[in-house]
Amino acid sequence: MPALVLLGAQWGDEGKGKATDLLGGSVDYVVRYQGGNNAGHTVVVGDQKYALHLLPSGILSPGCTPVIGNGVVVDPSVLLSELSGLNERGVDTSKLLLSGNAHIITPYNVTVDKVTERFLGKRKIGTTGRGIGPTYADKINRVGIRVQDLYDESILTQKVEAALDVKNQILTKLYNRRAIAVDQVVEELLDYAEKLRPYVADTVLVINEALENDKVVLFEGGQGTLLDIDHGTYPFVTSSNPTAGGACTGAGVGPTKISRVIGILKAYTTRVGAGPFPTELFDEDGEALRRIGGERGVTTGRDRRCGWFDAVIARYATRVNGLTDFFLTKLDVLTGWEQIPVCVAYEIDGRRVEELPYSQSDFHHAKPVYEMLPGWSEDISKAKSFSDLPKNAQAYVKALEEMSGAPISAIGVGPGRDETIEINSFL
């Protein structure tokens, strides 16, 4: 049962799209198991760049079946627009499968997300405003709309009425907004039904039968470990579980079927949105990382906050995900620094702390303890093997591997599909 989980080991934006695409030609299914169009993957194939939000990166691999699992929340307009955009560029999207149990992001979920974030002011979370959190809240409160509901108008109408009974009270009385009409929402959602029908499937059955038939299935997480609703830097997190356990619940497979868990690490650290970030840089080094690394959010368009590599976070990701391997991305961005700081521990109230503090207050006050590693100036983008890297770049990779607690099996030395050094095969 060759099932692999591939996920972000930091705050997201580590380069999961490239890693998934790299494996896409060798796997039979790529499954997105959580999140929504608040995630973004950039995949570069030749001279073509693809920005994906809802679709699994495997959609760019002709022999692969891309799957949107039950744990994903789906904005139908975004999904159809993304499919249309790929079709116009000659990408075959006909093999896509969409779980009938995935929850729909409704227009009122988006409205609630935006007005709530504005209302919070300085206490805002930094959401993308795309309705992700409110949709997951509806799911937990058992008033959510699922894909399968689009095919029963009576049930759909009842569910929308139940949801708007409360939400319209909040919108009109608390936020001074106009009430949302039930009929308008139902009509809009029903308009998507036939357009989505060719893709809707019992994806739990499909995935498990694939594993029973020795097919290779790759489970692809959005965001990253430190944005996990349970294990991230709460409350500055997403509303789902990007960690490895989320693959089981978000796709409907048992944990005994997972054979490998691959964490994607950027050679430095970035974060989008609010929340603590111990190694964040506010100087010319931070600006250089942002500029050279092209650190702008695929989904939000916001500049990413940039900082040095944080080994404390990497060790934590190894532990909570049970990581077997790392894929280190964007090593080429660090070319040109004479010395490269790496955070090996935190100082909190005068104490040295080498593991991620469980206390939110402690993490907010954590100051990085750095170890300086020698840099390199040689261009590494053409390196095809580990031995092709400059000695200092090799030493940097080995140091990160030792500090992070799992072997580094691949290294990204550029944005292209072929700009990767594979040390150990993932399959």
Short mmCIF file of C-alpha atoms in Angstrom, two decimals:
data_model
loop_
_atom_site.label_atom_id
_atom_site.label_comp_id
_atom_site.label_asym_id
_atom_site.label_seq_id
_atom_site.Cartn_x
_atom_site.Cartn_y
_atom_site.Cartn_z
CA MET A 1 0.00 0.00 0.00
CA PRO A 2 2.31 2.80 -1.24
CA ALA A 3 0.58 5.84 0.29
CA LEU A 4 2.62 8.99 0.84
CA VAL A 5 1.71 12.21 2.63
CA LEU A 6 3.39 15.41 1.47
CA LEU A 7 2.95 18.48 3.66
CA GLY A 8 4.43 21.81 4.70
CA ALA A 9 6.80 21.71 7.67
CA GLN A 10 6.71 25.45 8.40
CA TRP A 11 3.97 28.09 7.96
CA GLY A 12 3.09 27.09 4.40
CA ASP A 13 4.47 28.36 1.07
CA GLU A 14 7.41 25.94 1.30
CA GLY A 15 7.13 24.75 -2.29
CA LYS A 16 4.73 21.82 -1.92
CA GLY A 17 3.47 22.33 -5.46
CA LYS A 18 6.89 21.71 -6.96
CA ALA A 19 7.44 18.65 -4.77
CA THR A 20 4.06 17.17 -5.68
CA ASP A 21 4.59 17.90 -9.35
CA LEU A 22 8.01 16.25 -9.20
CA LEU A 23 6.40 13.07 -7.88
CA GLY A 24 3.30 13.40 -10.06
CA GLY A 25 4.72 11.39 -12.94
CA SER A 26 5.38 8.46 -10.61
CA VAL A 27 2.09 8.36 -8.71
CA ASP A 28 -1.37 7.28 -9.78
CA TYR A 29 -3.46 9.60 -7.57
CA VAL A 30 -2.79 12.97 -5.92
CA VAL A 31 -5.30 13.82 -3.19
CA ARG A 32 -5.89 17.23 -1.60
CA TYR A 33 -7.17 16.47 1.90
CA GLN A 34 -7.84 19.83 3.62
CA GLY A 35 -8.05 23.59 3.19
CA GLY A 36 -9.62 25.45 0.33
CA ASN A 37 -8.71 28.22 -2.07
CA ASN A 38 -6.81 29.92 0.76
CA ALA A 39 -3.92 27.67 -0.24
CA GLY A 40 -1.75 28.29 -3.27
CA HIS A 41 0.79 26.20 -5.15
CA THR A 42 3.06 27.49 -7.91
CA VAL A 43 4.33 24.88 -10.33
CA VAL A 44 6.84 25.69 -13.08
CA VAL A 45 6.90 23.31 -16.07
CA GLY A 46 9.41 24.35 -18.71
CA ASP A 47 8.72 28.02 -19.38
CA GLN A 48 5.15 27.73 -18.10
CA LYS A 49 4.10 28.80 -14.61
CA TYR A 50 0.85 27.49 -13.10
CA ALA A 51 -0.79 28.96 -9.99
CA LEU A 52 -3.08 26.37 -8.39
CA HIS A 53 -5.42 27.01 -5.47
CA LEU A 54 -8.01 24.27 -5.10
CA LEU A 55 -6.72 21.76 -7.60
CA PRO A 56 -4.12 19.16 -6.57
CA SER A 57 -0.76 19.75 -8.24
CA GLY A 58 -1.04 16.30 -9.84
CA ILE A 59 -3.50 17.72 -12.34
CA LEU A 60 -0.46 18.76 -14.41
CA SER A 61 0.74 15.15 -14.70
CA PRO A 62 -1.09 13.38 -17.60
CA GLY A 63 -1.09 9.89 -16.06
CA CYS A 64 -2.24 11.02 -12.62
CA THR A 65 -5.80 11.20 -11.23
CA PRO A 66 -6.26 14.36 -9.12
CA VAL A 67 -8.71 14.09 -6.22
CA ILE A 68 -10.33 16.74 -3.99
CA GLY A 69 -11.10 14.89 -0.78
CA ASN A 70 -13.91 15.22 1.74
CA GLY A 71 -11.79 17.36 4.07
CA VAL A 72 -11.50 20.20 1.55
CA VAL A 73 -13.90 23.16 1.47
CA VAL A 74 -14.80 24.09 -2.10
CA ASP A 75 -15.81 27.38 -3.65
CA PRO A 76 -17.53 26.16 -6.85
CA SER A 77 -16.88 29.39 -8.77
CA VAL A 78 -13.15 29.23 -7.99
CA LEU A 79 -12.93 25.54 -8.89
CA LEU A 80 -14.70 25.98 -12.22
CA SER A 81 -12.64 29.06 -13.04
CA GLU A 82 -9.42 27.19 -12.28
CA LEU A 83 -10.48 24.25 -14.44
CA SER A 84 -11.42 26.58 -17.28
CA GLY A 85 -8.07 28.38 -17.07
CA LEU A 86 -6.14 25.10 -17.31
CA ASN A 87 -8.30 23.85 -20.16
CA GLU A 88 -7.57 27.03 -22.11
CA ARG A 89 -3.86 26.31 -21.68
CA GLY A 90 -4.26 22.78 -23.05
CA VAL A 91 -4.23 20.90 -19.71
CA ASP A 92 -6.59 17.89 -19.57
CA THR A 93 -8.70 18.20 -16.40
CA SER A 94 -11.24 15.48 -17.19
CA LYS A 95 -9.81 12.99 -14.67
CA LEU A 96 -10.50 15.21 -11.65
CA LEU A 97 -12.56 13.61 -8.88
CA LEU A 98 -14.47 15.69 -6.30
CA SER A 99 -15.76 14.20 -3.06
CA GLY A 100 -19.51 14.40 -2.66
CA ASN A 101 -18.86 14.91 1.06
CA ALA A 102 -16.67 18.00 0.61
CA HIS A 103 -18.27 21.14 2.00
CA ILE A 104 -19.27 24.06 -0.18
CA ILE A 105 -18.13 27.63 0.52
CA THR A 106 -21.34 29.61 0.12
CA PRO A 107 -21.65 33.35 -0.62
CA TYR A 108 -22.71 33.98 2.97
CA ASN A 109 -19.59 32.22 4.29
CA VAL A 110 -17.45 34.70 2.33
CA THR A 111 -19.50 37.65 3.59
CA VAL A 112 -19.23 36.55 7.22
CA ASP A 113 -15.48 36.02 6.86
CA LYS A 114 -14.87 39.53 5.53
CA VAL A 115 -17.09 41.44 7.93
CA THR A 116 -15.84 39.50 10.96
CA GLU A 117 -12.19 40.18 10.11
CA ARG A 118 -12.94 43.89 9.67
CA PHE A 119 -14.83 43.96 12.95
CA LEU A 120 -11.84 42.45 14.83
CA GLY A 121 -9.63 45.40 13.86
CA LYS A 122 -6.22 45.08 15.53
CA ARG A 123 -7.14 41.60 16.77
CA LYS A 124 -7.72 40.25 13.28
CA ILE A 125 -6.30 36.83 12.39
CA GLY A 126 -5.14 37.74 8.89
CA THR A 127 -7.49 35.42 6.98
CA THR A 128 -7.69 35.45 3.20
CA GLY A 129 -11.34 36.54 3.38
CA ARG A 130 -12.41 33.62 1.21
CA GLY A 131 -14.91 32.06 3.60
CA ILE A 132 -12.73 29.15 4.70
CA GLY A 133 -13.11 29.51 8.48
CA PRO A 134 -16.88 30.14 8.46
CA THR A 135 -17.37 27.10 6.19
CA TYR A 136 -15.44 24.83 8.56
CA ALA A 137 -17.42 26.37 11.45
CA ASP A 138 -20.67 25.47 9.66
CA LYS A 139 -19.33 21.94 9.16
CA ILE A 140 -18.63 21.54 12.88
CA ASN A 141 -21.95 23.17 13.79
CA ARG A 142 -23.69 20.71 11.43
CA VAL A 143 -25.29 23.40 9.28
CA GLY A 144 -22.86 23.06 6.37
CA ILE A 145 -23.69 22.52 2.71
CA ARG A 146 -22.00 19.54 1.05
CA VAL A 147 -21.40 18.94 -2.65
CA GLN A 148 -23.98 16.14 -2.65
CA ASP A 149 -26.64 18.61 -1.40
CA LEU A 150 -26.54 20.39 -4.77
CA TYR A 151 -28.41 17.43 -6.23
CA ASP A 152 -31.43 17.61 -3.92
CA GLU A 153 -33.06 21.05 -4.12
CA SER A 154 -35.35 20.40 -1.15
CA ILE A 155 -32.51 19.45 1.21
CA LEU A 156 -30.34 22.29 -0.11
CA THR A 157 -33.09 24.85 0.54
CA GLN A 158 -33.70 23.56 4.06
CA LYS A 159 -30.01 23.71 4.89
CA VAL A 160 -29.53 27.22 3.51
CA GLU A 161 -32.60 28.39 5.46
CA ALA A 162 -31.23 26.88 8.68
CA ALA A 163 -27.84 28.51 8.19
CA LEU A 164 -29.25 31.95 7.32
CA ASP A 165 -31.70 31.96 10.24
CA VAL A 166 -28.75 32.71 12.50
CA LYS A 167 -26.34 34.40 10.09
CA ASN A 168 -28.85 37.03 8.96
CA GLN A 169 -29.46 37.96 12.58
CA ILE A 170 -25.72 38.45 13.05
CA LEU A 171 -25.26 40.34 9.77
CA THR A 172 -28.14 42.75 10.31
CA LYS A 173 -28.04 43.33 14.07
CA LEU A 174 -24.33 43.08 14.83
CA TYR A 175 -22.63 44.16 11.63
CA ASN A 176 -25.36 46.43 10.22
CA ARG A 177 -25.36 44.57 6.89
CA ARG A 178 -28.28 43.58 4.69
CA ALA A 179 -29.84 40.16 5.12
CA ILE A 180 -29.02 37.54 2.49
CA ALA A 181 -31.96 36.01 0.61
CA VAL A 182 -32.33 32.23 0.79
CA ASP A 183 -33.68 31.94 -2.76
CA GLN A 184 -30.75 33.87 -4.18
CA VAL A 185 -28.20 31.58 -2.53
CA VAL A 186 -30.05 28.40 -3.52
CA GLU A 187 -30.33 29.56 -7.14
CA GLU A 188 -26.62 30.35 -7.31
CA LEU A 189 -25.61 27.01 -5.82
CA LEU A 190 -27.97 25.00 -8.05
CA ASP A 191 -26.39 26.67 -11.06
CA TYR A 192 -23.14 24.86 -10.22
CA ALA A 193 -24.72 21.41 -9.88
CA GLU A 194 -24.56 20.23 -13.50
CA LYS A 195 -21.19 21.86 -14.11
CA LEU A 196 -19.68 19.91 -11.22
CA ARG A 197 -21.55 16.63 -11.80
CA PRO A 198 -18.92 15.02 -14.11
CA TYR A 199 -16.35 15.21 -11.32
CA VAL A 200 -18.38 14.15 -8.26
CA ALA A 201 -17.51 10.71 -6.88
CA ASP A 202 -17.28 8.55 -3.77
CA THR A 203 -13.62 9.42 -3.38
CA VAL A 204 -13.15 7.42 -0.16
CA LEU A 205 -14.05 4.25 -2.05
CA VAL A 206 -11.92 5.21 -5.06
CA ILE A 207 -8.81 5.95 -2.97
CA ASN A 208 -9.06 2.83 -0.83
CA GLU A 209 -9.65 0.59 -3.84
CA ALA A 210 -6.63 2.19 -5.50
CA LEU A 211 -4.45 1.35 -2.48
CA GLU A 212 -5.82 -2.21 -2.38
CA ASN A 213 -4.78 -2.54 -6.04
CA ASP A 214 -1.21 -1.37 -5.30
CA LYS A 215 -1.64 2.04 -6.88
CA VAL A 216 0.59 4.86 -5.60
CA VAL A 217 -1.43 7.58 -3.83
CA LEU A 218 0.06 10.91 -2.77
CA PHE A 219 -1.84 12.96 -0.18
CA GLU A 220 -1.12 16.66 -0.58
CA GLY A 221 -1.62 19.13 2.26
CA GLY A 222 -2.22 22.85 1.92
CA GLN A 223 -0.73 25.50 4.23
CA GLY A 224 1.76 24.07 6.76
CA THR A 225 2.30 22.39 10.12
CA LEU A 226 2.47 25.64 12.11
CA LEU A 227 -0.91 26.66 10.67
CA ASP A 228 -2.65 23.49 11.87
CA ILE A 229 -5.79 24.26 13.91
CA ASP A 230 -4.66 21.91 16.70
CA HIS A 231 -0.87 21.94 16.45
CA GLY A 232 -0.11 25.37 15.01
CA THR A 233 0.45 28.83 16.47
CA TYR A 234 -3.18 29.18 17.57
CA PRO A 235 -5.18 31.37 17.03
CA PHE A 236 -3.09 32.52 14.06
CA VAL A 237 -3.78 29.33 12.14
CA THR A 238 -5.98 27.91 9.41
CA SER A 239 -9.27 26.13 10.16
CA SER A 240 -8.23 22.58 9.29
CA ASN A 241 -5.47 20.01 9.88
CA PRO A 242 -2.59 20.24 7.36
CA THR A 243 -0.59 17.83 9.55
CA ALA A 244 -0.25 14.16 8.57
CA GLY A 245 -3.23 13.03 10.63
CA GLY A 246 -5.44 15.28 8.54
CA ALA A 247 -4.75 13.08 5.52
CA CYS A 248 -6.56 10.19 7.20
CA THR A 249 -9.68 12.14 8.13
CA GLY A 250 -9.65 14.42 5.10
CA ALA A 251 -9.38 11.60 2.57
CA GLY A 252 -10.94 8.66 4.43
CA VAL A 253 -7.97 6.31 4.78
CA GLY A 254 -6.70 4.54 7.88
CA PRO A 255 -3.30 5.52 9.36
CA THR A 256 -1.96 2.01 8.79
CA LYS A 257 -2.08 2.67 5.04
CA ILE A 258 0.38 5.58 5.19
CA SER A 259 3.87 4.38 4.35
CA ARG A 260 5.85 7.64 4.13
CA VAL A 261 5.42 11.23 5.32
CA ILE A 262 7.45 13.88 3.50
CA GLY A 263 7.88 17.36 4.97
CA ILE A 264 8.65 20.33 2.72
CA LEU A 265 11.15 22.76 4.24
CA LYS A 266 12.23 26.06 2.77
CA ALA A 267 15.95 26.79 3.27
CA TYR A 268 14.82 29.87 5.19
CA THR A 269 11.41 30.69 6.70
CA THR A 270 8.39 32.69 5.55
CA ARG A 271 4.96 33.43 6.91
CA VAL A 272 1.82 35.15 5.56
CA GLY A 273 -0.70 36.82 7.87
CA ALA A 274 -0.54 37.74 11.53
CA GLY A 275 1.04 35.77 14.38
CA PRO A 276 4.39 35.16 16.08
CA PHE A 277 7.48 34.57 13.94
CA PRO A 278 10.71 34.40 16.02
CA THR A 279 13.23 34.62 13.13
CA GLU A 280 11.41 37.35 11.18
CA LEU A 281 13.73 39.93 9.63
CA PHE A 282 12.95 43.63 9.30
CA ASP A 283 16.24 44.62 7.64
CA GLU A 284 17.90 44.44 4.24
CA ASP A 285 18.45 40.67 4.64
CA GLY A 286 14.70 40.15 4.99
CA GLU A 287 14.05 42.33 1.96
CA ALA A 288 16.68 40.42 -0.03
CA LEU A 289 15.11 37.06 0.83
CA ARG A 290 11.72 38.43 -0.22
CA ARG A 291 13.03 39.83 -3.50
CA ILE A 292 15.32 36.95 -4.55
CA GLY A 293 12.85 34.28 -3.41
CA GLY A 294 9.86 35.95 -5.08
CA GLU A 295 8.05 35.81 -1.77
CA ARG A 296 4.58 36.96 -2.66
CA GLY A 297 1.53 34.86 -1.76
CA VAL A 298 0.08 32.85 -4.66
CA THR A 299 -3.44 33.20 -3.27
CA THR A 300 -3.34 36.51 -1.40
CA GLY A 301 -0.85 38.54 -3.43
CA ARG A 302 0.55 39.74 -0.11
CA ASP A 303 4.28 39.99 0.52
CA ARG A 304 5.44 37.17 2.75
CA ARG A 305 7.22 37.87 6.00
CA CYS A 306 10.76 36.47 5.73
CA GLY A 307 13.28 35.17 8.24
CA TRP A 308 16.17 32.76 8.73
CA PHE A 309 15.75 28.99 9.00
CA ASP A 310 14.21 27.87 12.31
CA ALA A 311 15.40 24.41 13.39
CA VAL A 312 13.10 24.43 16.43
CA ILE A 313 10.08 24.52 14.14
CA ALA A 314 11.56 21.85 11.88
CA ARG A 315 12.09 19.48 14.83
CA TYR A 316 8.53 20.10 15.97
CA ALA A 317 7.19 19.31 12.48
CA THR A 318 9.17 16.07 12.43
CA ARG A 319 7.62 15.03 15.72
CA VAL A 320 3.93 15.88 15.20
CA ASN A 321 3.85 14.52 11.65
CA GLY A 322 6.08 11.49 12.07
CA LEU A 323 8.15 12.73 9.14
CA THR A 324 10.28 10.18 7.34
CA ASP A 325 11.93 12.63 4.88
CA PHE A 326 12.42 16.28 4.07
CA PHE A 327 12.39 18.02 0.71
CA LEU A 328 14.49 21.18 1.13
CA THR A 329 13.43 23.93 -1.29
CA LYS A 330 14.89 27.26 -2.45
CA LEU A 331 18.46 26.58 -1.39
CA ASP A 332 19.54 28.73 -4.36
CA VAL A 333 17.97 31.83 -2.76
CA LEU A 334 20.67 31.81 -0.08
CA THR A 335 23.51 32.11 -2.60
CA GLY A 336 25.58 35.22 -1.95
CA TRP A 337 25.48 35.49 1.83
CA GLU A 338 28.90 35.37 3.49
CA GLN A 339 27.37 33.87 6.63
CA ILE A 340 23.91 32.40 7.13
CA PRO A 341 22.28 32.45 10.58
CA VAL A 342 20.25 29.40 11.63
CA CYS A 343 17.97 29.48 14.67
CA VAL A 344 18.93 26.51 16.87
CA ALA A 345 16.98 27.45 20.02
CA TYR A 346 14.93 30.23 21.64
CA GLU A 347 15.59 32.48 24.58
CA ILE A 348 12.43 32.97 26.65
CA ASP A 349 12.64 35.10 29.80
CA GLY A 350 16.36 34.41 30.08
CA ARG A 351 15.99 30.64 29.56
CA ARG A 352 17.34 28.69 26.59
CA VAL A 353 14.56 26.57 25.08
CA GLU A 354 15.32 24.01 22.36
CA GLU A 355 11.80 22.72 21.74
CA LEU A 356 8.71 24.60 20.61
CA PRO A 357 6.97 25.98 23.72
CA TYR A 358 3.39 24.80 24.11
CA SER A 359 2.42 28.11 25.75
CA GLN A 360 1.17 30.77 23.34
CA SER A 361 2.57 33.51 25.61
CA ASP A 362 6.03 31.92 25.68
CA PHE A 363 6.13 31.59 21.91
CA HIS A 364 5.15 35.23 21.47
CA HIS A 365 8.16 36.20 23.61
CA ALA A 366 10.64 33.76 22.05
CA LYS A 367 13.86 35.29 20.76
CA PRO A 368 15.99 33.29 18.31
CA VAL A 369 19.36 31.89 19.33
CA TYR A 370 21.48 31.76 16.18
CA GLU A 371 24.36 29.63 15.01
CA MET A 372 26.32 31.12 12.09
CA LEU A 373 27.08 28.86 9.13
CA PRO A 374 29.44 29.80 6.27
CA GLY A 375 27.72 30.81 3.03
CA TRP A 376 28.62 30.38 -0.64
CA SER A 377 28.71 32.57 -3.73
CA GLU A 378 28.67 29.98 -6.53
CA ASP A 379 25.58 29.55 -8.73
CA ILE A 380 23.98 26.23 -7.73
CA SER A 381 20.99 26.25 -10.10
CA LYS A 382 22.67 23.82 -12.52
CA ALA A 383 23.69 21.31 -9.83
CA LYS A 384 22.43 17.80 -10.61
CA SER A 385 23.88 15.91 -7.65
CA PHE A 386 24.74 16.67 -4.04
CA SER A 387 28.46 16.59 -4.88
CA ASP A 388 27.89 19.38 -7.45
CA LEU A 389 27.04 21.78 -4.63
CA PRO A 390 29.76 24.00 -3.12
CA LYS A 391 31.24 22.57 0.10
CA ASN A 392 29.59 25.24 2.24
CA ALA A 393 26.19 24.55 0.66
CA GLN A 394 26.67 20.84 1.37
CA ALA A 395 27.57 21.66 4.97
CA TYR A 396 24.48 23.87 5.30
CA VAL A 397 22.20 21.06 4.10
CA LYS A 398 23.86 18.53 6.42
CA ALA A 399 23.53 20.90 9.40
CA LEU A 400 19.82 21.46 8.71
CA GLU A 401 19.30 17.71 8.38
CA GLU A 402 20.97 17.02 11.73
CA MET A 403 19.06 19.80 13.49
CA SER A 404 15.67 18.86 12.00
CA GLY A 405 15.61 15.17 12.89
CA ALA A 406 14.87 13.55 9.52
CA PRO A 407 16.93 12.91 6.37
CA ILE A 408 16.82 15.41 3.50
CA SER A 409 16.03 13.35 0.42
CA ALA A 410 15.72 16.10 -2.20
CA ILE A 411 16.91 19.69 -2.64
CA GLY A 412 15.40 22.42 -4.78
CA VAL A 413 18.04 24.58 -6.48
CA GLY A 414 15.66 26.57 -8.69
CA PRO A 415 11.95 26.96 -9.48
CA GLY A 416 11.84 24.63 -12.49
CA ARG A 417 10.64 21.03 -12.46
CA ASP A 418 14.14 19.83 -13.41
CA GLU A 419 16.02 22.06 -10.94
CA THR A 420 16.04 19.47 -8.18
CA ILE A 421 18.71 17.28 -6.66
CA GLU A 422 17.26 13.92 -5.63
CA ILE A 423 19.39 12.23 -2.98
CA ASN A 424 17.07 9.35 -2.06
CA SER A 425 14.03 8.22 -4.01
CA PHE A 426 10.66 8.96 -2.39
CA LEU A 427 9.04 5.93 -4.02
#
